[in-house]
Amino acid sequence: MPAAGDDVVEEQVDAYNRRDLDAFLACYAPGTVIEDAAGGILMQGHDALRTAYGELFRDSPELRVEIVARIRVGDYVIDEEIVTGARGGQEELHLAVVYHLAGGLIDQARLIR
């Protein structure tokens, strides 16, 4: 299990950049909910994450996320991120991600674009 605190967020960033799906999923609780900015559910649970991120990792050999800034407030870690190389595209995706941590794992993430 990844280390507690924002270390688990850093661990999932590292796994994302390696496109290591199993290490990435190990940072998330089995019932994790991924939401859009308004709280709409984009995906829920390891199976949904495995499908979505498995396809993304497979189709994106140049995929990379850079953390521009990180703050921690209680059980929350908020990252400002720049994602490049998604599905071979040249576009940079700028977003904020609010991670909620419970039991040393990410159990909720809200993606704000």
PDB file of N, CA and C in Angstrom:
ATOM      1  N   MET A   1       0.855  -1.188   0.000  1.00  0.00           N
ATOM      2  CA  MET A   1       0.000   0.000   0.000  1.00  0.00           C
ATOM      3  C   MET A   1       0.890   1.236   0.000  1.00  0.00           C
ATOM      4  N   PRO A   2       0.533   2.249  -0.774  1.00  0.00           N
ATOM      5  CA  PRO A   2       1.309   3.481  -0.790  1.00  0.00           C
ATOM      6  C   PRO A   2       1.306   4.161   0.573  1.00  0.00           C
ATOM      7  N   ALA A   3       2.247   5.035   0.771  1.00  0.00           N
ATOM      8  CA  ALA A   3       2.353   5.759   2.031  1.00  0.00           C
ATOM      9  C   ALA A   3       1.181   6.699   2.219  1.00  0.00           C
ATOM     10  N   ALA A   4       0.920   7.029   3.482  1.00  0.00           N
ATOM     11  CA  ALA A   4      -0.197   7.922   3.803  1.00  0.00           C
ATOM     12  C   ALA A   4       0.124   9.355   3.390  1.00  0.00           C
ATOM     13  N   GLY A   5      -0.901  10.191   3.439  1.00  0.00           N
ATOM     14  CA  GLY A   5      -0.729  11.606   3.165  1.00  0.00           C
ATOM     15  C   GLY A   5      -0.604  11.881   1.682  1.00  0.00           C
ATOM     16  N   ASP A   6      -0.005  13.040   1.367  1.00  0.00           N
ATOM     17  CA  ASP A   6       0.094  13.382  -0.037  1.00  0.00           C
ATOM     18  C   ASP A   6       1.096  12.485  -0.762  1.00  0.00           C
ATOM     19  N   ASP A   7       1.825  11.615  -0.032  1.00  0.00           N
ATOM     20  CA  ASP A   7       2.713  10.650  -0.684  1.00  0.00           C
ATOM     21  C   ASP A   7       1.936   9.750  -1.637  1.00  0.00           C
ATOM     22  N   VAL A   8       0.708   9.371  -1.288  1.00  0.00           N
ATOM     23  CA  VAL A   8      -0.085   8.517  -2.169  1.00  0.00           C
ATOM     24  C   VAL A   8      -0.459   9.273  -3.442  1.00  0.00           C
ATOM     25  N   VAL A   9      -0.650  10.561  -3.342  1.00  0.00           N
ATOM     26  CA  VAL A   9      -0.932  11.359  -4.532  1.00  0.00           C
ATOM     27  C   VAL A   9       0.314  11.411  -5.404  1.00  0.00           C
ATOM     28  N   GLU A  10       1.468  11.615  -4.800  1.00  0.00           N
ATOM     29  CA  GLU A  10       2.719  11.617  -5.570  1.00  0.00           C
ATOM     30  C   GLU A  10       2.972  10.244  -6.199  1.00  0.00           C
ATOM     31  N   GLU A  11       2.683   9.194  -5.462  1.00  0.00           N
ATOM     32  CA  GLU A  11       2.837   7.826  -5.980  1.00  0.00           C
ATOM     33  C   GLU A  11       1.960   7.617  -7.214  1.00  0.00           C
ATOM     34  N   GLN A  12       0.719   8.096  -7.183  1.00  0.00           N
ATOM     35  CA  GLN A  12      -0.148   7.907  -8.352  1.00  0.00           C
ATOM     36  C   GLN A  12       0.310   8.767  -9.520  1.00  0.00           C
ATOM     37  N   VAL A  13       0.875   9.949  -9.253  1.00  0.00           N
ATOM     38  CA  VAL A  13       1.439  10.777 -10.322  1.00  0.00           C
ATOM     39  C   VAL A  13       2.602  10.031 -10.984  1.00  0.00           C
ATOM     40  N   ASP A  14       3.479   9.451 -10.169  1.00  0.00           N
ATOM     41  CA  ASP A  14       4.613   8.699 -10.718  1.00  0.00           C
ATOM     42  C   ASP A  14       4.135   7.513 -11.550  1.00  0.00           C
ATOM     43  N   ALA A  15       3.135   6.787 -11.050  1.00  0.00           N
ATOM     44  CA  ALA A  15       2.592   5.637 -11.781  1.00  0.00           C
ATOM     45  C   ALA A  15       1.937   6.086 -13.082  1.00  0.00           C
ATOM     46  N   TYR A  16       1.233   7.204 -13.049  1.00  0.00           N
ATOM     47  CA  TYR A  16       0.606   7.780 -14.243  1.00  0.00           C
ATOM     48  C   TYR A  16       1.672   8.078 -15.292  1.00  0.00           C
ATOM     49  N   ASN A  17       2.759   8.719 -14.863  1.00  0.00           N
ATOM     50  CA  ASN A  17       3.821   9.073 -15.801  1.00  0.00           C
ATOM     51  C   ASN A  17       4.550   7.844 -16.351  1.00  0.00           C
ATOM     52  N   ARG A  18       4.559   6.747 -15.619  1.00  0.00           N
ATOM     53  CA  ARG A  18       5.134   5.482 -16.114  1.00  0.00           C
ATOM     54  C   ARG A  18       4.108   4.677 -16.905  1.00  0.00           C
ATOM     55  N   ARG A  19       2.843   5.127 -16.849  1.00  0.00           N
ATOM     56  CA  ARG A  19       1.719   4.400 -17.443  1.00  0.00           C
ATOM     57  C   ARG A  19       1.647   2.982 -16.852  1.00  0.00           C
ATOM     58  N   ASP A  20       1.841   2.895 -15.550  1.00  0.00           N
ATOM     59  CA  ASP A  20       1.812   1.631 -14.810  1.00  0.00           C
ATOM     60  C   ASP A  20       0.433   1.509 -14.165  1.00  0.00           C
ATOM     61  N   LEU A  21      -0.465   0.825 -14.850  1.00  0.00           N
ATOM     62  CA  LEU A  21      -1.862   0.778 -14.431  1.00  0.00           C
ATOM     63  C   LEU A  21      -2.041   0.156 -13.055  1.00  0.00           C
ATOM     64  N   ASP A  22      -1.358  -0.954 -12.775  1.00  0.00           N
ATOM     65  CA  ASP A  22      -1.536  -1.610 -11.477  1.00  0.00           C
ATOM     66  C   ASP A  22      -1.048  -0.729 -10.329  1.00  0.00           C
ATOM     67  N   ALA A  23       0.107  -0.080 -10.499  1.00  0.00           N
ATOM     68  CA  ALA A  23       0.616   0.816  -9.455  1.00  0.00           C
ATOM     69  C   ALA A  23      -0.304   2.022  -9.295  1.00  0.00           C
ATOM     70  N   PHE A  24      -0.848   2.521 -10.406  1.00  0.00           N
ATOM     71  CA  PHE A  24      -1.779   3.639 -10.374  1.00  0.00           C
ATOM     72  C   PHE A  24      -3.023   3.267  -9.570  1.00  0.00           C
ATOM     73  N   LEU A  25      -3.631   2.127  -9.897  1.00  0.00           N
ATOM     74  CA  LEU A  25      -4.852   1.699  -9.205  1.00  0.00           C
ATOM     75  C   LEU A  25      -4.613   1.404  -7.728  1.00  0.00           C
ATOM     76  N   ALA A  26      -3.401   0.979  -7.377  1.00  0.00           N
ATOM     77  CA  ALA A  26      -3.084   0.669  -5.979  1.00  0.00           C
ATOM     78  C   ALA A  26      -3.165   1.901  -5.085  1.00  0.00           C
ATOM     79  N   CYS A  27      -3.176   3.076  -5.683  1.00  0.00           N
ATOM     80  CA  CYS A  27      -3.274   4.330  -4.919  1.00  0.00           C
ATOM     81  C   CYS A  27      -4.715   4.716  -4.623  1.00  0.00           C
ATOM     82  N   TYR A  28      -5.662   4.006  -5.203  1.00  0.00           N
ATOM     83  CA  TYR A  28      -7.077   4.343  -5.104  1.00  0.00           C
ATOM     84  C   TYR A  28      -7.843   3.283  -4.319  1.00  0.00           C
ATOM     85  N   ALA A  29      -8.764   3.731  -3.487  1.00  0.00           N
ATOM     86  CA  ALA A  29      -9.670   2.820  -2.780  1.00  0.00           C
ATOM     87  C   ALA A  29     -10.554   2.104  -3.805  1.00  0.00           C
ATOM     88  N   PRO A  30     -10.991   0.887  -3.511  1.00  0.00           N
ATOM     89  CA  PRO A  30     -11.798   0.132  -4.476  1.00  0.00           C
ATOM     90  C   PRO A  30     -13.056   0.851  -4.960  1.00  0.00           C
ATOM     91  N   GLY A  31     -13.667   1.663  -4.121  1.00  0.00           N
ATOM     92  CA  GLY A  31     -14.900   2.352  -4.508  1.00  0.00           C
ATOM     93  C   GLY A  31     -14.706   3.801  -4.900  1.00  0.00           C
ATOM     94  N   THR A  32     -13.500   4.190  -5.240  1.00  0.00           N
ATOM     95  CA  THR A  32     -13.184   5.580  -5.571  1.00  0.00           C
ATOM     96  C   THR A  32     -14.172   6.167  -6.570  1.00  0.00           C
ATOM     97  N   VAL A  33     -14.539   7.413  -6.325  1.00  0.00           N
ATOM     98  CA  VAL A  33     -15.417   8.162  -7.228  1.00  0.00           C
ATOM     99  C   VAL A  33     -14.589   9.274  -7.865  1.00  0.00           C
ATOM    100  N   ILE A  34     -14.634   9.352  -9.199  1.00  0.00           N
ATOM    101  CA  ILE A  34     -13.993  10.431  -9.950  1.00  0.00           C
ATOM    102  C   ILE A  34     -15.116  11.313 -10.476  1.00  0.00           C
ATOM    103  N   GLU A  35     -15.033  12.610 -10.163  1.00  0.00           N
ATOM    104  CA  GLU A  35     -16.102  13.548 -10.501  1.00  0.00           C
ATOM    105  C   GLU A  35     -15.590  14.664 -11.404  1.00  0.00           C
ATOM    106  N   ASP A  36     -16.535  15.277 -12.109  1.00  0.00           N
ATOM    107  CA  ASP A  36     -16.219  16.496 -12.850  1.00  0.00           C
ATOM    108  C   ASP A  36     -16.318  17.682 -11.892  1.00  0.00           C
ATOM    109  N   ALA A  37     -16.120  18.888 -12.404  1.00  0.00           N
ATOM    110  CA  ALA A  37     -16.092  20.091 -11.557  1.00  0.00           C
ATOM    111  C   ALA A  37     -17.395  20.309 -10.800  1.00  0.00           C
ATOM    112  N   ALA A  38     -18.520  19.915 -11.386  1.00  0.00           N
ATOM    113  CA  ALA A  38     -19.825  20.138 -10.759  1.00  0.00           C
ATOM    114  C   ALA A  38     -20.255  18.987  -9.855  1.00  0.00           C
ATOM    115  N   GLY A  39     -19.414  17.960  -9.721  1.00  0.00           N
ATOM    116  CA  GLY A  39     -19.754  16.828  -8.868  1.00  0.00           C
ATOM    117  C   GLY A  39     -20.434  15.688  -9.594  1.00  0.00           C
ATOM    118  N   GLY A  40     -20.563  15.779 -10.914  1.00  0.00           N
ATOM    119  CA  GLY A  40     -21.110  14.671 -11.684  1.00  0.00           C
ATOM    120  C   GLY A  40     -20.117  13.523 -11.721  1.00  0.00           C
ATOM    121  N   ILE A  41     -20.600  12.309 -11.563  1.00  0.00           N
ATOM    122  CA  ILE A  41     -19.720  11.141 -11.522  1.00  0.00           C
ATOM    123  C   ILE A  41     -19.257  10.788 -12.928  1.00  0.00           C
ATOM    124  N   LEU A  42     -17.931  10.784 -13.112  1.00  0.00           N
ATOM    125  CA  LEU A  42     -17.320  10.388 -14.376  1.00  0.00           C
ATOM    126  C   LEU A  42     -17.033   8.889 -14.394  1.00  0.00           C
ATOM    127  N   MET A  43     -16.599   8.367 -13.257  1.00  0.00           N
ATOM    128  CA  MET A  43     -16.349   6.929 -13.115  1.00  0.00           C
ATOM    129  C   MET A  43     -16.312   6.592 -11.641  1.00  0.00           C
ATOM    130  N   GLN A  44     -16.576   5.314 -11.352  1.00  0.00           N
ATOM    131  CA  GLN A  44     -16.591   4.869  -9.965  1.00  0.00           C
ATOM    132  C   GLN A  44     -16.078   3.446  -9.890  1.00  0.00           C
ATOM    133  N   GLY A  45     -15.130   3.214  -8.989  1.00  0.00           N
ATOM    134  CA  GLY A  45     -14.614   1.883  -8.734  1.00  0.00           C
ATOM    135  C   GLY A  45     -13.429   1.512  -9.611  1.00  0.00           C
ATOM    136  N   HIS A  46     -12.691   0.509  -9.137  1.00  0.00           N
ATOM    137  CA  HIS A  46     -11.480   0.076  -9.833  1.00  0.00           C
ATOM    138  C   HIS A  46     -11.749  -0.401 -11.250  1.00  0.00           C
ATOM    139  N   ASP A  47     -12.853  -1.093 -11.494  1.00  0.00           N
ATOM    140  CA  ASP A  47     -13.118  -1.585 -12.849  1.00  0.00           C
ATOM    141  C   ASP A  47     -13.245  -0.435 -13.836  1.00  0.00           C
ATOM    142  N   ALA A  48     -13.971   0.605 -13.459  1.00  0.00           N
ATOM    143  CA  ALA A  48     -14.137   1.767 -14.339  1.00  0.00           C
ATOM    144  C   ALA A  48     -12.805   2.491 -14.533  1.00  0.00           C
ATOM    145  N   LEU A  49     -12.030   2.647 -13.459  1.00  0.00           N
ATOM    146  CA  LEU A  49     -10.718   3.278 -13.574  1.00  0.00           C
ATOM    147  C   LEU A  49      -9.797   2.438 -14.445  1.00  0.00           C
ATOM    148  N   ARG A  50      -9.811   1.122 -14.270  1.00  0.00           N
ATOM    149  CA  ARG A  50      -8.965   0.229 -15.058  1.00  0.00           C
ATOM    150  C   ARG A  50      -9.287   0.372 -16.544  1.00  0.00           C
ATOM    151  N   THR A  51     -10.568   0.415 -16.881  1.00  0.00           N
ATOM    152  CA  THR A  51     -10.959   0.554 -18.281  1.00  0.00           C
ATOM    153  C   THR A  51     -10.511   1.897 -18.852  1.00  0.00           C
ATOM    154  N   ALA A  52     -10.866   2.980 -18.179  1.00  0.00           N
ATOM    155  CA  ALA A  52     -10.569   4.326 -18.689  1.00  0.00           C
ATOM    156  C   ALA A  52      -9.071   4.596 -18.757  1.00  0.00           C
ATOM    157  N   TYR A  53      -8.366   4.341 -17.662  1.00  0.00           N
ATOM    158  CA  TYR A  53      -6.942   4.650 -17.636  1.00  0.00           C
ATOM    159  C   TYR A  53      -6.125   3.615 -18.407  1.00  0.00           C
ATOM    160  N   GLY A  54      -6.598   2.382 -18.464  1.00  0.00           N
ATOM    161  CA  GLY A  54      -5.919   1.372 -19.281  1.00  0.00           C
ATOM    162  C   GLY A  54      -5.893   1.788 -20.743  1.00  0.00           C
ATOM    163  N   GLU A  55      -7.031   2.258 -21.252  1.00  0.00           N
ATOM    164  CA  GLU A  55      -7.102   2.743 -22.633  1.00  0.00           C
ATOM    165  C   GLU A  55      -6.231   3.982 -22.815  1.00  0.00           C
ATOM    166  N   LEU A  56      -6.312   4.923 -21.875  1.00  0.00           N
ATOM    167  CA  LEU A  56      -5.509   6.144 -21.965  1.00  0.00           C
ATOM    168  C   LEU A  56      -4.019   5.806 -21.986  1.00  0.00           C
ATOM    169  N   PHE A  57      -3.570   4.960 -21.073  1.00  0.00           N
ATOM    170  CA  PHE A  57      -2.150   4.610 -20.999  1.00  0.00           C
ATOM    171  C   PHE A  57      -1.704   3.893 -22.273  1.00  0.00           C
ATOM    172  N   ARG A  58      -2.533   2.985 -22.768  1.00  0.00           N
ATOM    173  CA  ARG A  58      -2.193   2.224 -23.978  1.00  0.00           C
ATOM    174  C   ARG A  58      -2.101   3.135 -25.201  1.00  0.00           C
ATOM    175  N   ASP A  59      -3.006   4.106 -25.302  1.00  0.00           N
ATOM    176  CA  ASP A  59      -3.083   4.970 -26.481  1.00  0.00           C
ATOM    177  C   ASP A  59      -2.224   6.222 -26.389  1.00  0.00           C
ATOM    178  N   SER A  60      -1.441   6.363 -25.319  1.00  0.00           N
ATOM    179  CA  SER A  60      -0.714   7.623 -25.077  1.00  0.00           C
ATOM    180  C   SER A  60       0.736   7.366 -24.665  1.00  0.00           C
ATOM    181  N   PRO A  61       1.589   6.948 -25.598  1.00  0.00           N
ATOM    182  CA  PRO A  61       2.974   6.636 -25.217  1.00  0.00           C
ATOM    183  C   PRO A  61       3.766   7.833 -24.695  1.00  0.00           C
ATOM    184  N   GLU A  62       3.326   9.048 -25.000  1.00  0.00           N
ATOM    185  CA  GLU A  62       4.026  10.257 -24.547  1.00  0.00           C
ATOM    186  C   GLU A  62       3.301  10.942 -23.383  1.00  0.00           C
ATOM    187  N   LEU A  63       2.354  10.258 -22.769  1.00  0.00           N
ATOM    188  CA  LEU A  63       1.550  10.837 -21.699  1.00  0.00           C
ATOM    189  C   LEU A  63       2.426  11.276 -20.531  1.00  0.00           C
ATOM    190  N   ARG A  64       2.133  12.459 -20.037  1.00  0.00           N
ATOM    191  CA  ARG A  64       2.901  13.005 -18.910  1.00  0.00           C
ATOM    192  C   ARG A  64       2.047  14.020 -18.171  1.00  0.00           C
ATOM    193  N   VAL A  65       2.147  13.991 -16.849  1.00  0.00           N
ATOM    194  CA  VAL A  65       1.523  15.031 -16.037  1.00  0.00           C
ATOM    195  C   VAL A  65       2.625  15.734 -15.256  1.00  0.00           C
ATOM    196  N   GLU A  66       2.534  17.052 -15.234  1.00  0.00           N
ATOM    197  CA  GLU A  66       3.456  17.872 -14.454  1.00  0.00           C
ATOM    198  C   GLU A  66       2.641  18.564 -13.372  1.00  0.00           C
ATOM    199  N   ILE A  67       3.115  18.476 -12.150  1.00  0.00           N
ATOM    200  CA  ILE A  67       2.456  19.155 -11.039  1.00  0.00           C
ATOM    201  C   ILE A  67       3.038  20.562 -10.938  1.00  0.00           C
ATOM    202  N   VAL A  68       2.192  21.554 -11.164  1.00  0.00           N
ATOM    203  CA  VAL A  68       2.604  22.954 -11.120  1.00  0.00           C
ATOM    204  C   VAL A  68       2.626  23.441  -9.674  1.00  0.00           C
ATOM    205  N   ALA A  69       1.619  23.038  -8.900  1.00  0.00           N
ATOM    206  CA  ALA A  69       1.517  23.445  -7.496  1.00  0.00           C
ATOM    207  C   ALA A  69       0.723  22.383  -6.750  1.00  0.00           C
ATOM    208  N   ARG A  70       1.024  22.247  -5.466  1.00  0.00           N
ATOM    209  CA  ARG A  70       0.297  21.296  -4.616  1.00  0.00           C
ATOM    210  C   ARG A  70       0.096  21.934  -3.249  1.00  0.00           C
ATOM    211  N   ILE A  71      -1.140  21.808  -2.742  1.00  0.00           N
ATOM    212  CA  ILE A  71      -1.402  22.221  -1.367  1.00  0.00           C
ATOM    213  C   ILE A  71      -2.151  21.097  -0.666  1.00  0.00           C
ATOM    214  N   ARG A  72      -2.030  21.092   0.638  1.00  0.00           N
ATOM    215  CA  ARG A  72      -2.727  20.091   1.434  1.00  0.00           C
ATOM    216  C   ARG A  72      -3.522  20.806   2.511  1.00  0.00           C
ATOM    217  N   VAL A  73      -4.793  20.387   2.644  1.00  0.00           N
ATOM    218  CA  VAL A  73      -5.676  20.919   3.672  1.00  0.00           C
ATOM    219  C   VAL A  73      -6.394  19.723   4.278  1.00  0.00           C
ATOM    220  N   GLY A  74      -6.017  19.362   5.496  1.00  0.00           N
ATOM    221  CA  GLY A  74      -6.640  18.203   6.144  1.00  0.00           C
ATOM    222  C   GLY A  74      -6.466  16.951   5.310  1.00  0.00           C
ATOM    223  N   ASP A  75      -7.589  16.306   4.969  1.00  0.00           N
ATOM    224  CA  ASP A  75      -7.564  15.067   4.195  1.00  0.00           C
ATOM    225  C   ASP A  75      -7.596  15.317   2.690  1.00  0.00           C
ATOM    226  N   TYR A  76      -7.364  16.546   2.268  1.00  0.00           N
ATOM    227  CA  TYR A  76      -7.421  16.900   0.851  1.00  0.00           C
ATOM    228  C   TYR A  76      -6.038  17.302   0.342  1.00  0.00           C
ATOM    229  N   VAL A  77      -5.759  16.896  -0.883  1.00  0.00           N
ATOM    230  CA  VAL A  77      -4.579  17.353  -1.618  1.00  0.00           C
ATOM    231  C   VAL A  77      -5.101  17.956  -2.910  1.00  0.00           C
ATOM    232  N   ILE A  78      -4.667  19.185  -3.198  1.00  0.00           N
ATOM    233  CA  ILE A  78      -5.117  19.874  -4.409  1.00  0.00           C
ATOM    234  C   ILE A  78      -3.897  20.110  -5.291  1.00  0.00           C
ATOM    235  N   ASP A  79      -3.947  19.547  -6.489  1.00  0.00           N
ATOM    236  CA  ASP A  79      -2.861  19.701  -7.450  1.00  0.00           C
ATOM    237  C   ASP A  79      -3.319  20.562  -8.617  1.00  0.00           C
ATOM    238  N   GLU A  80      -2.448  21.474  -9.028  1.00  0.00           N
ATOM    239  CA  GLU A  80      -2.600  22.134 -10.317  1.00  0.00           C
ATOM    240  C   GLU A  80      -1.724  21.342 -11.279  1.00  0.00           C
ATOM    241  N   GLU A  81      -2.318  20.849 -12.362  1.00  0.00           N
ATOM    242  CA  GLU A  81      -1.634  19.914 -13.250  1.00  0.00           C
ATOM    243  C   GLU A  81      -1.664  20.386 -14.703  1.00  0.00           C
ATOM    244  N   ILE A  82      -0.599  20.029 -15.422  1.00  0.00           N
ATOM    245  CA  ILE A  82      -0.538  20.180 -16.869  1.00  0.00           C
ATOM    246  C   ILE A  82      -0.319  18.778 -17.433  1.00  0.00           C
ATOM    247  N   VAL A  83      -1.259  18.312 -18.253  1.00  0.00           N
ATOM    248  CA  VAL A  83      -1.163  16.990 -18.876  1.00  0.00           C
ATOM    249  C   VAL A  83      -0.835  17.188 -20.349  1.00  0.00           C
ATOM    250  N   THR A  84       0.144  16.432 -20.831  1.00  0.00           N
ATOM    251  CA  THR A  84       0.515  16.462 -22.245  1.00  0.00           C
ATOM    252  C   THR A  84       0.577  15.030 -22.770  1.00  0.00           C
ATOM    253  N   GLY A  85       0.478  14.917 -24.088  1.00  0.00           N
ATOM    254  CA  GLY A  85       0.647  13.626 -24.752  1.00  0.00           C
ATOM    255  C   GLY A  85      -0.553  12.707 -24.699  1.00  0.00           C
ATOM    256  N   ALA A  86      -1.711  13.193 -24.283  1.00  0.00           N
ATOM    257  CA  ALA A  86      -2.894  12.334 -24.201  1.00  0.00           C
ATOM    258  C   ALA A  86      -3.325  11.919 -25.605  1.00  0.00           C
ATOM    259  N   ARG A  87      -3.362  10.627 -25.813  1.00  0.00           N
ATOM    260  CA  ARG A  87      -3.781  10.018 -27.086  1.00  0.00           C
ATOM    261  C   ARG A  87      -3.042  10.622 -28.289  1.00  0.00           C
ATOM    262  N   GLY A  88      -1.756  10.913 -28.078  1.00  0.00           N
ATOM    263  CA  GLY A  88      -0.918  11.402 -29.157  1.00  0.00           C
ATOM    264  C   GLY A  88      -1.126  12.850 -29.522  1.00  0.00           C
ATOM    265  N   GLY A  89      -2.017  13.535 -28.822  1.00  0.00           N
ATOM    266  CA  GLY A  89      -2.305  14.931 -29.135  1.00  0.00           C
ATOM    267  C   GLY A  89      -1.210  15.872 -28.664  1.00  0.00           C
ATOM    268  N   GLN A  90      -1.191  17.049 -29.238  1.00  0.00           N
ATOM    269  CA  GLN A  90      -0.213  18.078 -28.878  1.00  0.00           C
ATOM    270  C   GLN A  90      -0.780  19.075 -27.865  1.00  0.00           C
ATOM    271  N   GLU A  91      -2.070  18.987 -27.607  1.00  0.00           N
ATOM    272  CA  GLU A  91      -2.734  19.935 -26.718  1.00  0.00           C
ATOM    273  C   GLU A  91      -2.329  19.706 -25.260  1.00  0.00           C
ATOM    274  N   GLU A  92      -2.104  20.821 -24.550  1.00  0.00           N
ATOM    275  CA  GLU A  92      -1.883  20.766 -23.106  1.00  0.00           C
ATOM    276  C   GLU A  92      -3.226  20.880 -22.413  1.00  0.00           C
ATOM    277  N   LEU A  93      -3.444  20.047 -21.432  1.00  0.00           N
ATOM    278  CA  LEU A  93      -4.654  20.116 -20.627  1.00  0.00           C
ATOM    279  C   LEU A  93      -4.265  20.694 -19.270  1.00  0.00           C
ATOM    280  N   HIS A  94      -4.859  21.833 -18.908  1.00  0.00           N
ATOM    281  CA  HIS A  94      -4.581  22.490 -17.633  1.00  0.00           C
ATOM    282  C   HIS A  94      -5.761  22.238 -16.721  1.00  0.00           C
ATOM    283  N   LEU A  95      -5.528  21.660 -15.566  1.00  0.00           N
ATOM    284  CA  LEU A  95      -6.630  21.380 -14.657  1.00  0.00           C
ATOM    285  C   LEU A  95      -6.163  21.420 -13.213  1.00  0.00           C
ATOM    286  N   ALA A  96      -7.132  21.471 -12.338  1.00  0.00           N
ATOM    287  CA  ALA A  96      -6.902  21.291 -10.906  1.00  0.00           C
ATOM    288  C   ALA A  96      -7.597  19.993 -10.526  1.00  0.00           C
ATOM    289  N   VAL A  97      -6.961  19.238  -9.666  1.00  0.00           N
ATOM    290  CA  VAL A  97      -7.556  17.997  -9.179  1.00  0.00           C
ATOM    291  C   VAL A  97      -7.565  18.068  -7.663  1.00  0.00           C
ATOM    292  N   VAL A  98      -8.740  17.849  -7.101  1.00  0.00           N
ATOM    293  CA  VAL A  98      -8.911  17.824  -5.649  1.00  0.00           C
ATOM    294  C   VAL A  98      -9.064  16.366  -5.243  1.00  0.00           C
ATOM    295  N   TYR A  99      -8.059  15.863  -4.532  1.00  0.00           N
ATOM    296  CA  TYR A  99      -8.046  14.471  -4.069  1.00  0.00           C
ATOM    297  C   TYR A  99      -8.490  14.428  -2.611  1.00  0.00           C
ATOM    298  N   HIS A 100      -9.367  13.499  -2.285  1.00  0.00           N
ATOM    299  CA  HIS A 100      -9.697  13.236  -0.882  1.00  0.00           C
ATOM    300  C   HIS A 100      -9.036  11.926  -0.496  1.00  0.00           C
ATOM    301  N   LEU A 101      -8.394  11.926   0.677  1.00  0.00           N
ATOM    302  CA  LEU A 101      -7.671  10.749   1.143  1.00  0.00           C
ATOM    303  C   LEU A 101      -8.376  10.148   2.350  1.00  0.00           C
ATOM    304  N   ALA A 102      -8.444   8.827   2.354  1.00  0.00           N
ATOM    305  CA  ALA A 102      -9.008   8.096   3.494  1.00  0.00           C
ATOM    306  C   ALA A 102      -8.269   6.771   3.612  1.00  0.00           C
ATOM    307  N   GLY A 103      -7.814   6.459   4.811  1.00  0.00           N
ATOM    308  CA  GLY A 103      -7.123   5.198   5.014  1.00  0.00           C
ATOM    309  C   GLY A 103      -5.866   5.049   4.169  1.00  0.00           C
ATOM    310  N   GLY A 104      -5.198   6.154   3.867  1.00  0.00           N
ATOM    311  CA  GLY A 104      -3.964   6.104   3.107  1.00  0.00           C
ATOM    312  C   GLY A 104      -4.141   5.959   1.607  1.00  0.00           C
ATOM    313  N   LEU A 105      -5.391   6.037   1.134  1.00  0.00           N
ATOM    314  CA  LEU A 105      -5.678   5.915  -0.297  1.00  0.00           C
ATOM    315  C   LEU A 105      -6.546   7.074  -0.761  1.00  0.00           C
ATOM    316  N   ILE A 106      -6.560   7.293  -2.059  1.00  0.00           N
ATOM    317  CA  ILE A 106      -7.448   8.285  -2.656  1.00  0.00           C
ATOM    318  C   ILE A 106      -8.818   7.624  -2.779  1.00  0.00           C
ATOM    319  N   ASP A 107      -9.850   8.257  -2.224  1.00  0.00           N
ATOM    320  CA  ASP A 107     -11.195   7.676  -2.347  1.00  0.00           C
ATOM    321  C   ASP A 107     -12.138   8.574  -3.150  1.00  0.00           C
ATOM    322  N   GLN A 108     -11.664   9.763  -3.514  1.00  0.00           N
ATOM    323  CA  GLN A 108     -12.462  10.659  -4.347  1.00  0.00           C
ATOM    324  C   GLN A 108     -11.511  11.635  -5.024  1.00  0.00           C
ATOM    325  N   ALA A 109     -11.801  11.946  -6.276  1.00  0.00           N
ATOM    326  CA  ALA A 109     -11.044  12.973  -6.994  1.00  0.00           C
ATOM    327  C   ALA A 109     -12.023  13.784  -7.819  1.00  0.00           C
ATOM    328  N   ARG A 110     -11.867  15.087  -7.768  1.00  0.00           N
ATOM    329  CA  ARG A 110     -12.703  15.993  -8.562  1.00  0.00           C
ATOM    330  C   ARG A 110     -11.798  16.710  -9.553  1.00  0.00           C
ATOM    331  N   LEU A 111     -12.135  16.576 -10.839  1.00  0.00           N
ATOM    332  CA  LEU A 111     -11.337  17.166 -11.913  1.00  0.00           C
ATOM    333  C   LEU A 111     -11.964  18.475 -12.328  1.00  0.00           C
ATOM    334  N   ILE A 112     -11.208  19.552 -12.218  1.00  0.00           N
ATOM    335  CA  ILE A 112     -11.699  20.887 -12.552  1.00  0.00           C
ATOM    336  C   ILE A 112     -10.892  21.398 -13.735  1.00  0.00           C
ATOM    337  N   ARG A 113     -11.613  21.648 -14.849  1.00  0.00           N
ATOM    338  CA  ARG A 113     -10.940  22.105 -16.078  1.00  0.00           C
ATOM    339  C   ARG A 113     -11.394  23.493 -16.430  1.00  0.00           C
TER     340      ARG A 113
END
